[in-house]
Short mmCIF file of N, CA and C in Angstrom, two decimals:
data_model
loop_
_atom_site.label_atom_id
_atom_site.label_comp_id
_atom_site.label_asym_id
_atom_site.label_seq_id
_atom_site.Cartn_x
_atom_site.Cartn_y
_atom_site.Cartn_z
N MET A 69 114.88 118.01 120.84
CA MET A 69 114.49 117.01 119.86
C MET A 69 113.02 116.62 120.05
N GLY A 70 112.61 116.48 121.31
CA GLY A 70 111.23 116.12 121.59
C GLY A 70 110.26 117.19 121.11
N ASP A 71 110.63 118.46 121.26
CA ASP A 71 109.77 119.55 120.77
C ASP A 71 109.53 119.41 119.28
N GLN A 72 110.58 119.05 118.54
CA GLN A 72 110.44 118.89 117.09
C GLN A 72 109.62 117.64 116.76
N GLN A 73 109.92 116.53 117.42
CA GLN A 73 109.26 115.26 117.10
C GLN A 73 107.77 115.30 117.41
N PHE A 74 107.39 115.92 118.51
CA PHE A 74 106.00 115.89 118.93
C PHE A 74 105.22 117.16 118.56
N SER A 75 105.83 118.04 117.81
CA SER A 75 105.13 119.25 117.42
C SER A 75 104.09 118.94 116.36
N LEU A 76 103.08 119.78 116.28
CA LEU A 76 102.02 119.59 115.29
C LEU A 76 102.54 119.80 113.88
N SER A 77 103.66 120.49 113.74
CA SER A 77 104.19 120.75 112.39
C SER A 77 105.20 119.70 111.94
N ALA A 78 105.45 118.70 112.77
CA ALA A 78 106.41 117.66 112.38
C ALA A 78 105.91 116.97 111.11
N ASN A 79 106.82 116.75 110.19
CA ASN A 79 106.44 116.17 108.90
C ASN A 79 107.51 115.18 108.48
N ASN A 80 107.47 114.00 109.09
CA ASN A 80 108.45 112.98 108.74
C ASN A 80 107.80 111.61 108.86
N GLU A 81 108.52 110.59 108.47
CA GLU A 81 107.96 109.24 108.44
C GLU A 81 107.61 108.74 109.84
N GLU A 82 108.47 109.02 110.82
CA GLU A 82 108.19 108.59 112.19
C GLU A 82 106.89 109.23 112.70
N GLU A 83 106.71 110.49 112.40
CA GLU A 83 105.49 111.19 112.81
C GLU A 83 104.27 110.58 112.13
N TYR A 84 104.39 110.27 110.85
CA TYR A 84 103.27 109.67 110.12
C TYR A 84 102.85 108.35 110.75
N TRP A 85 103.80 107.46 111.06
CA TRP A 85 103.46 106.15 111.60
C TRP A 85 102.94 106.24 113.02
N ARG A 86 103.46 107.21 113.82
CA ARG A 86 102.91 107.40 115.15
C ARG A 86 101.46 107.89 115.06
N ASP A 87 101.22 108.86 114.19
CA ASP A 87 99.86 109.34 113.97
C ASP A 87 98.96 108.22 113.46
N PHE A 88 99.49 107.38 112.58
CA PHE A 88 98.71 106.27 112.04
C PHE A 88 98.31 105.30 113.15
N PHE A 89 99.24 105.00 114.06
CA PHE A 89 98.91 104.12 115.18
C PHE A 89 97.79 104.72 116.03
N TYR A 90 97.91 105.99 116.39
CA TYR A 90 96.88 106.62 117.21
C TYR A 90 95.56 106.69 116.45
N PHE A 91 95.62 106.95 115.17
CA PHE A 91 94.41 106.98 114.35
C PHE A 91 93.74 105.61 114.34
N CYS A 92 94.53 104.56 114.18
CA CYS A 92 93.98 103.19 114.14
C CYS A 92 93.31 102.82 115.44
N CYS A 93 93.93 103.17 116.54
CA CYS A 93 93.48 102.66 117.83
C CYS A 93 92.58 103.61 118.61
N PHE A 94 92.70 104.90 118.41
CA PHE A 94 92.03 105.80 119.33
C PHE A 94 91.13 106.86 118.70
N ASP A 95 91.29 107.21 117.48
CA ASP A 95 90.69 108.38 116.85
C ASP A 95 89.36 108.84 117.45
N GLN A 96 88.24 108.53 116.84
CA GLN A 96 86.96 109.08 117.26
C GLN A 96 86.38 108.42 118.50
N TYR A 97 86.91 107.28 118.88
CA TYR A 97 86.31 106.52 119.97
C TYR A 97 86.30 107.30 121.27
N LEU A 98 87.33 108.08 121.49
CA LEU A 98 87.44 108.79 122.75
C LEU A 98 86.65 110.10 122.76
N PHE A 99 86.11 110.50 121.63
CA PHE A 99 85.49 111.80 121.55
C PHE A 99 84.00 111.79 121.26
N LYS A 100 83.51 110.78 120.62
CA LYS A 100 82.11 110.72 120.22
C LYS A 100 81.33 109.83 121.17
N GLU A 101 80.10 110.22 121.43
CA GLU A 101 79.26 109.41 122.30
C GLU A 101 78.64 108.23 121.56
N SER A 102 78.00 108.49 120.43
CA SER A 102 77.33 107.37 119.76
C SER A 102 77.38 107.46 118.24
N GLN A 103 77.66 108.60 117.69
CA GLN A 103 77.71 108.75 116.24
C GLN A 103 79.15 108.96 115.79
N TRP A 104 79.60 108.12 114.89
CA TRP A 104 80.95 108.24 114.37
C TRP A 104 80.86 108.60 112.90
N GLU A 105 81.68 109.53 112.50
CA GLU A 105 81.67 109.99 111.12
C GLU A 105 82.54 109.05 110.27
N ASN A 106 82.17 108.91 109.01
CA ASN A 106 83.06 108.22 108.08
C ASN A 106 84.25 109.14 107.84
N VAL A 107 85.40 108.53 107.64
CA VAL A 107 86.63 109.30 107.53
C VAL A 107 87.40 108.87 106.29
N LYS A 108 88.05 109.81 105.66
CA LYS A 108 88.98 109.51 104.57
C LYS A 108 90.39 109.57 105.15
N PHE A 109 91.24 108.62 104.75
CA PHE A 109 92.60 108.59 105.26
C PHE A 109 93.54 108.23 104.12
N ASP A 110 94.62 108.98 103.97
CA ASP A 110 95.63 108.71 102.95
C ASP A 110 96.69 107.80 103.54
N PHE A 111 96.66 106.54 103.15
CA PHE A 111 97.59 105.53 103.66
C PHE A 111 98.80 105.45 102.74
N ILE A 112 99.98 105.57 103.31
CA ILE A 112 101.21 105.41 102.53
C ILE A 112 101.52 103.92 102.47
N SER A 113 101.54 103.38 101.28
CA SER A 113 101.76 101.95 101.09
C SER A 113 103.08 101.50 101.71
N THR A 114 103.04 100.34 102.35
CA THR A 114 104.27 99.76 102.89
C THR A 114 104.93 98.82 101.89
N ILE A 115 104.18 98.41 100.89
CA ILE A 115 104.71 97.49 99.88
C ILE A 115 105.26 98.24 98.67
N VAL A 116 104.59 99.29 98.28
CA VAL A 116 105.00 100.07 97.11
C VAL A 116 105.10 101.56 97.48
N PRO A 117 105.94 101.89 98.49
CA PRO A 117 106.04 103.29 98.90
C PRO A 117 106.69 104.12 97.81
N PRO A 118 106.44 105.38 97.74
CA PRO A 118 105.60 106.21 98.60
C PRO A 118 104.19 106.41 98.04
N ILE A 119 103.67 105.43 97.35
CA ILE A 119 102.33 105.58 96.76
C ILE A 119 101.29 105.68 97.88
N ILE A 120 100.36 106.60 97.69
CA ILE A 120 99.31 106.83 98.68
C ILE A 120 98.04 106.13 98.22
N ILE A 121 97.48 105.33 99.12
CA ILE A 121 96.23 104.60 98.87
C ILE A 121 95.12 105.31 99.64
N PRO A 122 94.15 105.91 98.95
CA PRO A 122 93.05 106.58 99.67
C PRO A 122 92.09 105.57 100.26
N LEU A 123 91.87 105.68 101.57
CA LEU A 123 90.96 104.78 102.28
C LEU A 123 89.72 105.54 102.73
N ASN A 124 88.58 104.87 102.67
CA ASN A 124 87.34 105.37 103.26
C ASN A 124 87.01 104.46 104.42
N LEU A 125 86.93 105.03 105.62
CA LEU A 125 86.69 104.23 106.82
C LEU A 125 85.27 104.40 107.31
N ARG A 126 84.66 103.27 107.60
CA ARG A 126 83.28 103.23 108.09
C ARG A 126 83.29 102.68 109.51
N TYR A 127 82.45 103.25 110.35
CA TYR A 127 82.35 102.83 111.75
C TYR A 127 81.00 102.18 111.98
N ASP A 128 80.99 101.07 112.71
CA ASP A 128 79.74 100.39 113.07
C ASP A 128 79.78 100.05 114.55
N LYS A 129 78.67 100.33 115.23
CA LYS A 129 78.55 99.89 116.62
C LYS A 129 78.10 98.43 116.59
N ILE A 130 78.88 97.56 117.20
CA ILE A 130 78.57 96.14 117.23
C ILE A 130 77.68 95.79 118.40
N ASP A 131 78.01 96.36 119.58
CA ASP A 131 77.29 95.99 120.78
C ASP A 131 77.48 97.07 121.83
N GLU A 132 76.53 97.17 122.76
CA GLU A 132 76.67 98.07 123.89
C GLU A 132 75.95 97.47 125.08
N ASN A 133 76.70 97.21 126.15
CA ASN A 133 76.15 96.62 127.38
C ASN A 133 76.87 97.21 128.59
N ASP A 134 76.12 97.63 129.57
CA ASP A 134 76.67 98.11 130.85
C ASP A 134 77.80 99.12 130.68
N GLY A 135 77.61 100.08 129.79
CA GLY A 135 78.60 101.13 129.61
C GLY A 135 79.82 100.74 128.79
N ILE A 136 79.81 99.55 128.20
CA ILE A 136 80.91 99.10 127.34
C ILE A 136 80.38 99.03 125.91
N VAL A 137 81.00 99.77 125.03
CA VAL A 137 80.57 99.77 123.63
C VAL A 137 81.66 99.11 122.78
N SER A 138 81.24 98.27 121.84
CA SER A 138 82.16 97.63 120.89
C SER A 138 81.93 98.27 119.52
N ILE A 139 83.01 98.72 118.92
CA ILE A 139 82.96 99.45 117.66
C ILE A 139 83.88 98.76 116.66
N ARG A 140 83.42 98.66 115.44
CA ARG A 140 84.24 98.11 114.36
C ARG A 140 84.49 99.21 113.34
N LYS A 141 85.72 99.27 112.88
CA LYS A 141 86.11 100.21 111.83
C LYS A 141 86.63 99.38 110.66
N VAL A 142 86.10 99.64 109.47
CA VAL A 142 86.50 98.90 108.28
C VAL A 142 86.85 99.90 107.19
N ALA A 143 87.93 99.63 106.49
CA ALA A 143 88.36 100.52 105.41
C ALA A 143 88.11 99.88 104.05
N GLU A 144 87.70 100.72 103.14
CA GLU A 144 87.60 100.33 101.73
C GLU A 144 88.50 101.28 100.96
N TYR A 145 89.11 100.78 99.91
CA TYR A 145 90.00 101.64 99.14
C TYR A 145 89.42 101.92 97.77
N GLU A 146 89.78 103.06 97.25
CA GLU A 146 89.32 103.48 95.92
C GLU A 146 90.45 103.22 94.94
N MET A 147 90.21 102.33 93.99
CA MET A 147 91.26 101.98 93.04
C MET A 147 90.90 102.50 91.65
N SER A 148 91.67 103.44 91.18
CA SER A 148 91.49 103.94 89.82
C SER A 148 92.49 103.24 88.91
N GLU A 149 92.28 103.35 87.62
CA GLU A 149 93.23 102.77 86.66
C GLU A 149 94.60 103.43 86.80
N LYS A 150 94.61 104.73 87.03
CA LYS A 150 95.88 105.46 87.19
C LYS A 150 96.63 104.95 88.41
N LEU A 151 95.93 104.79 89.54
CA LEU A 151 96.56 104.31 90.76
C LEU A 151 97.06 102.87 90.59
N LEU A 152 96.26 102.04 89.95
CA LEU A 152 96.67 100.66 89.71
C LEU A 152 97.93 100.59 88.84
N THR A 153 98.02 101.44 87.85
CA THR A 153 99.21 101.50 87.00
C THR A 153 100.43 101.93 87.81
N GLU A 154 100.26 102.92 88.68
CA GLU A 154 101.36 103.37 89.54
C GLU A 154 101.83 102.24 90.45
N ILE A 155 100.88 101.50 91.02
CA ILE A 155 101.22 100.39 91.91
C ILE A 155 101.95 99.30 91.13
N ARG A 156 101.45 98.97 89.95
CA ARG A 156 102.09 97.94 89.12
C ARG A 156 103.52 98.35 88.76
N ASN A 157 103.71 99.59 88.34
CA ASN A 157 105.05 100.07 87.97
C ASN A 157 106.00 100.06 89.16
N ARG A 158 105.50 100.47 90.32
CA ARG A 158 106.35 100.51 91.51
C ARG A 158 106.68 99.08 91.97
N TYR A 159 105.73 98.17 91.86
CA TYR A 159 105.98 96.76 92.17
C TYR A 159 107.09 96.22 91.27
N ASP A 160 106.98 96.49 89.97
CA ASP A 160 108.01 96.02 89.04
C ASP A 160 109.38 96.57 89.40
N GLU A 161 109.41 97.84 89.80
CA GLU A 161 110.66 98.50 90.16
C GLU A 161 111.27 97.93 91.45
N LEU A 162 110.45 97.71 92.46
CA LEU A 162 110.95 97.30 93.76
C LEU A 162 111.06 95.78 93.96
N HIS A 163 110.11 95.03 93.45
CA HIS A 163 110.00 93.63 93.85
C HIS A 163 110.12 92.59 92.74
N ARG A 164 109.82 92.94 91.52
CA ARG A 164 109.73 91.95 90.44
C ARG A 164 111.00 91.13 90.28
N ALA A 165 112.15 91.79 90.35
CA ALA A 165 113.43 91.08 90.16
C ALA A 165 113.69 90.06 91.28
N VAL A 166 113.20 90.33 92.47
CA VAL A 166 113.42 89.44 93.60
C VAL A 166 112.35 88.35 93.66
N VAL A 167 111.09 88.75 93.50
CA VAL A 167 109.97 87.82 93.62
C VAL A 167 109.89 86.89 92.41
N LYS A 168 110.25 87.41 91.24
CA LYS A 168 110.26 86.65 89.98
C LYS A 168 108.87 86.34 89.44
N TYR A 169 107.85 87.03 89.91
CA TYR A 169 106.49 86.84 89.40
C TYR A 169 105.93 88.17 88.96
N ASP A 170 105.07 88.11 87.95
CA ASP A 170 104.40 89.32 87.48
C ASP A 170 103.41 89.83 88.51
N PHE A 171 103.09 91.09 88.39
CA PHE A 171 102.08 91.72 89.24
C PHE A 171 100.75 90.99 89.03
N THR A 172 100.02 90.73 90.12
CA THR A 172 98.71 90.07 90.02
C THR A 172 97.61 91.04 90.36
N ALA A 173 97.37 91.28 91.64
CA ALA A 173 96.31 92.20 92.08
C ALA A 173 96.72 92.82 93.41
N TYR A 174 96.37 94.06 93.59
CA TYR A 174 96.65 94.76 94.85
C TYR A 174 95.45 94.62 95.77
N LYS A 175 95.72 94.34 97.06
CA LYS A 175 94.65 94.26 98.06
C LYS A 175 95.13 94.89 99.35
N ILE A 176 94.19 95.50 100.04
CA ILE A 176 94.48 95.99 101.39
C ILE A 176 93.27 95.68 102.27
N ILE A 177 93.56 95.16 103.44
CA ILE A 177 92.52 94.89 104.43
C ILE A 177 92.86 95.71 105.66
N PHE A 178 91.91 96.48 106.11
CA PHE A 178 92.10 97.29 107.31
C PHE A 178 90.84 97.16 108.15
N ARG A 179 90.99 96.58 109.34
CA ARG A 179 89.85 96.41 110.24
C ARG A 179 90.32 96.64 111.67
N SER A 180 89.46 97.25 112.44
CA SER A 180 89.75 97.34 113.87
C SER A 180 88.47 97.10 114.65
N THR A 181 88.64 96.50 115.80
CA THR A 181 87.54 96.30 116.74
C THR A 181 88.00 96.84 118.07
N ILE A 182 87.20 97.72 118.65
CA ILE A 182 87.57 98.37 119.89
C ILE A 182 86.45 98.24 120.89
N GLU A 183 86.82 97.90 122.10
CA GLU A 183 85.87 97.82 123.21
C GLU A 183 86.22 98.96 124.17
N MET A 184 85.27 99.89 124.34
CA MET A 184 85.54 101.10 125.10
C MET A 184 84.54 101.27 126.22
N ASN A 185 85.03 101.74 127.36
CA ASN A 185 84.18 102.10 128.48
C ASN A 185 83.69 103.52 128.23
N THR A 186 82.39 103.70 128.05
CA THR A 186 81.85 105.02 127.70
C THR A 186 81.87 106.00 128.88
N LYS A 187 81.94 105.48 130.10
CA LYS A 187 81.97 106.37 131.27
C LYS A 187 83.36 106.96 131.47
N THR A 188 84.37 106.11 131.41
CA THR A 188 85.74 106.57 131.67
C THR A 188 86.46 106.98 130.39
N LYS A 189 85.87 106.67 129.23
CA LYS A 189 86.49 106.95 127.92
C LYS A 189 87.83 106.25 127.77
N THR A 190 87.93 105.05 128.31
CA THR A 190 89.16 104.28 128.18
C THR A 190 88.91 103.04 127.33
N ILE A 191 89.96 102.60 126.71
CA ILE A 191 89.92 101.41 125.86
C ILE A 191 90.17 100.18 126.73
N ASN A 192 89.25 99.22 126.72
CA ASN A 192 89.48 97.97 127.43
C ASN A 192 90.29 97.01 126.57
N ASN A 193 89.90 96.87 125.31
CA ASN A 193 90.58 96.00 124.35
C ASN A 193 90.48 96.62 122.97
N ALA A 194 91.51 96.44 122.19
CA ALA A 194 91.48 96.88 120.80
C ALA A 194 92.35 95.94 119.98
N ARG A 195 91.90 95.71 118.78
CA ARG A 195 92.68 94.89 117.83
C ARG A 195 92.55 95.53 116.46
N VAL A 196 93.68 95.83 115.87
CA VAL A 196 93.73 96.44 114.55
C VAL A 196 94.51 95.51 113.64
N VAL A 197 93.93 95.18 112.49
CA VAL A 197 94.61 94.32 111.52
C VAL A 197 94.75 95.10 110.22
N LEU A 198 95.97 95.18 109.75
CA LEU A 198 96.26 95.82 108.48
C LEU A 198 97.08 94.84 107.66
N LYS A 199 96.54 94.46 106.52
CA LYS A 199 97.24 93.53 105.64
C LYS A 199 97.23 94.12 104.23
N GLU A 200 98.40 94.34 103.72
CA GLU A 200 98.56 94.89 102.37
C GLU A 200 99.31 93.84 101.55
N GLU A 201 98.83 93.59 100.33
CA GLU A 201 99.49 92.55 99.55
C GLU A 201 99.35 92.77 98.05
N ILE A 202 100.31 92.18 97.35
CA ILE A 202 100.19 91.92 95.93
C ILE A 202 99.89 90.42 95.90
N SER A 203 98.68 90.07 95.54
CA SER A 203 98.19 88.69 95.69
C SER A 203 99.18 87.65 95.17
N ASP A 204 99.42 86.66 96.01
CA ASP A 204 100.28 85.52 95.71
C ASP A 204 101.74 85.87 95.49
N ASN A 205 102.13 87.12 95.75
CA ASN A 205 103.51 87.53 95.52
C ASN A 205 104.21 88.05 96.77
N ILE A 206 103.59 89.03 97.42
CA ILE A 206 104.22 89.68 98.57
C ILE A 206 103.11 90.22 99.46
N GLU A 207 103.34 90.15 100.77
CA GLU A 207 102.35 90.72 101.68
C GLU A 207 103.04 91.26 102.93
N ASN A 208 102.38 92.23 103.52
CA ASN A 208 102.84 92.82 104.76
C ASN A 208 101.64 92.87 105.69
N GLU A 209 101.76 92.22 106.84
CA GLU A 209 100.65 92.19 107.79
C GLU A 209 101.12 92.79 109.11
N CYS A 210 100.30 93.67 109.65
CA CYS A 210 100.60 94.32 110.91
C CYS A 210 99.37 94.20 111.81
N ILE A 211 99.58 93.78 113.05
CA ILE A 211 98.48 93.64 114.00
C ILE A 211 98.84 94.41 115.26
N PHE A 212 97.97 95.36 115.63
CA PHE A 212 98.10 96.08 116.89
C PHE A 212 97.11 95.47 117.86
N THR A 213 97.56 95.22 119.07
CA THR A 213 96.66 94.76 120.13
C THR A 213 96.88 95.67 121.33
N VAL A 214 95.79 96.23 121.84
CA VAL A 214 95.85 97.11 123.00
C VAL A 214 94.94 96.51 124.06
N LYS A 215 95.46 96.39 125.28
CA LYS A 215 94.67 95.84 126.38
C LYS A 215 94.84 96.71 127.61
N LYS A 216 93.76 96.89 128.32
CA LYS A 216 93.81 97.61 129.58
C LYS A 216 94.45 96.69 130.61
N LEU A 217 95.44 97.19 131.33
CA LEU A 217 96.09 96.40 132.36
C LEU A 217 95.27 96.44 133.63
N GLU A 218 95.04 95.31 134.23
CA GLU A 218 94.29 95.21 135.49
C GLU A 218 95.26 94.85 136.60
N ASN A 219 95.16 95.56 137.72
CA ASN A 219 95.98 95.27 138.91
C ASN A 219 97.46 95.21 138.59
N PHE A 220 97.92 96.16 137.79
CA PHE A 220 99.32 96.19 137.40
C PHE A 220 100.16 96.76 138.53
N THR A 221 101.20 96.06 138.91
CA THR A 221 102.17 96.58 139.89
C THR A 221 103.56 96.34 139.34
N PRO A 222 104.35 97.39 139.30
CA PRO A 222 105.71 97.24 138.73
C PRO A 222 106.63 96.41 139.61
#
């Protein structure tokens, strides 16, 4: 089972979310010295699945002191009329009867801040915030926090 789950050819929801977690917290930070490329990522909506929201991620170096670099990753989404119509229709199908309010506006916020030791290539602290919402109607917020354990003894 592990061979199937962790194989590069795995194509299921569990694999997608595991990859998404690693992408959020670790992607380019462990591999690049100082230049990070902008990345496109197809995010599967958690509010109106299985609609895919295309994200453009930008990386900014915030600070660097004594071998510790702080990096911020921010996502912007591309909203076309076609995509907005799909989101509105899916909202009506999944949530309108329960929420009892008309569709308002779709928003997604995706930000991460990572503090990395450039010598050891380890993450000291990381915080990822993902908030997806239909304004004033429904929202889903997920926060990942990663911390390096100091003097850990079981």
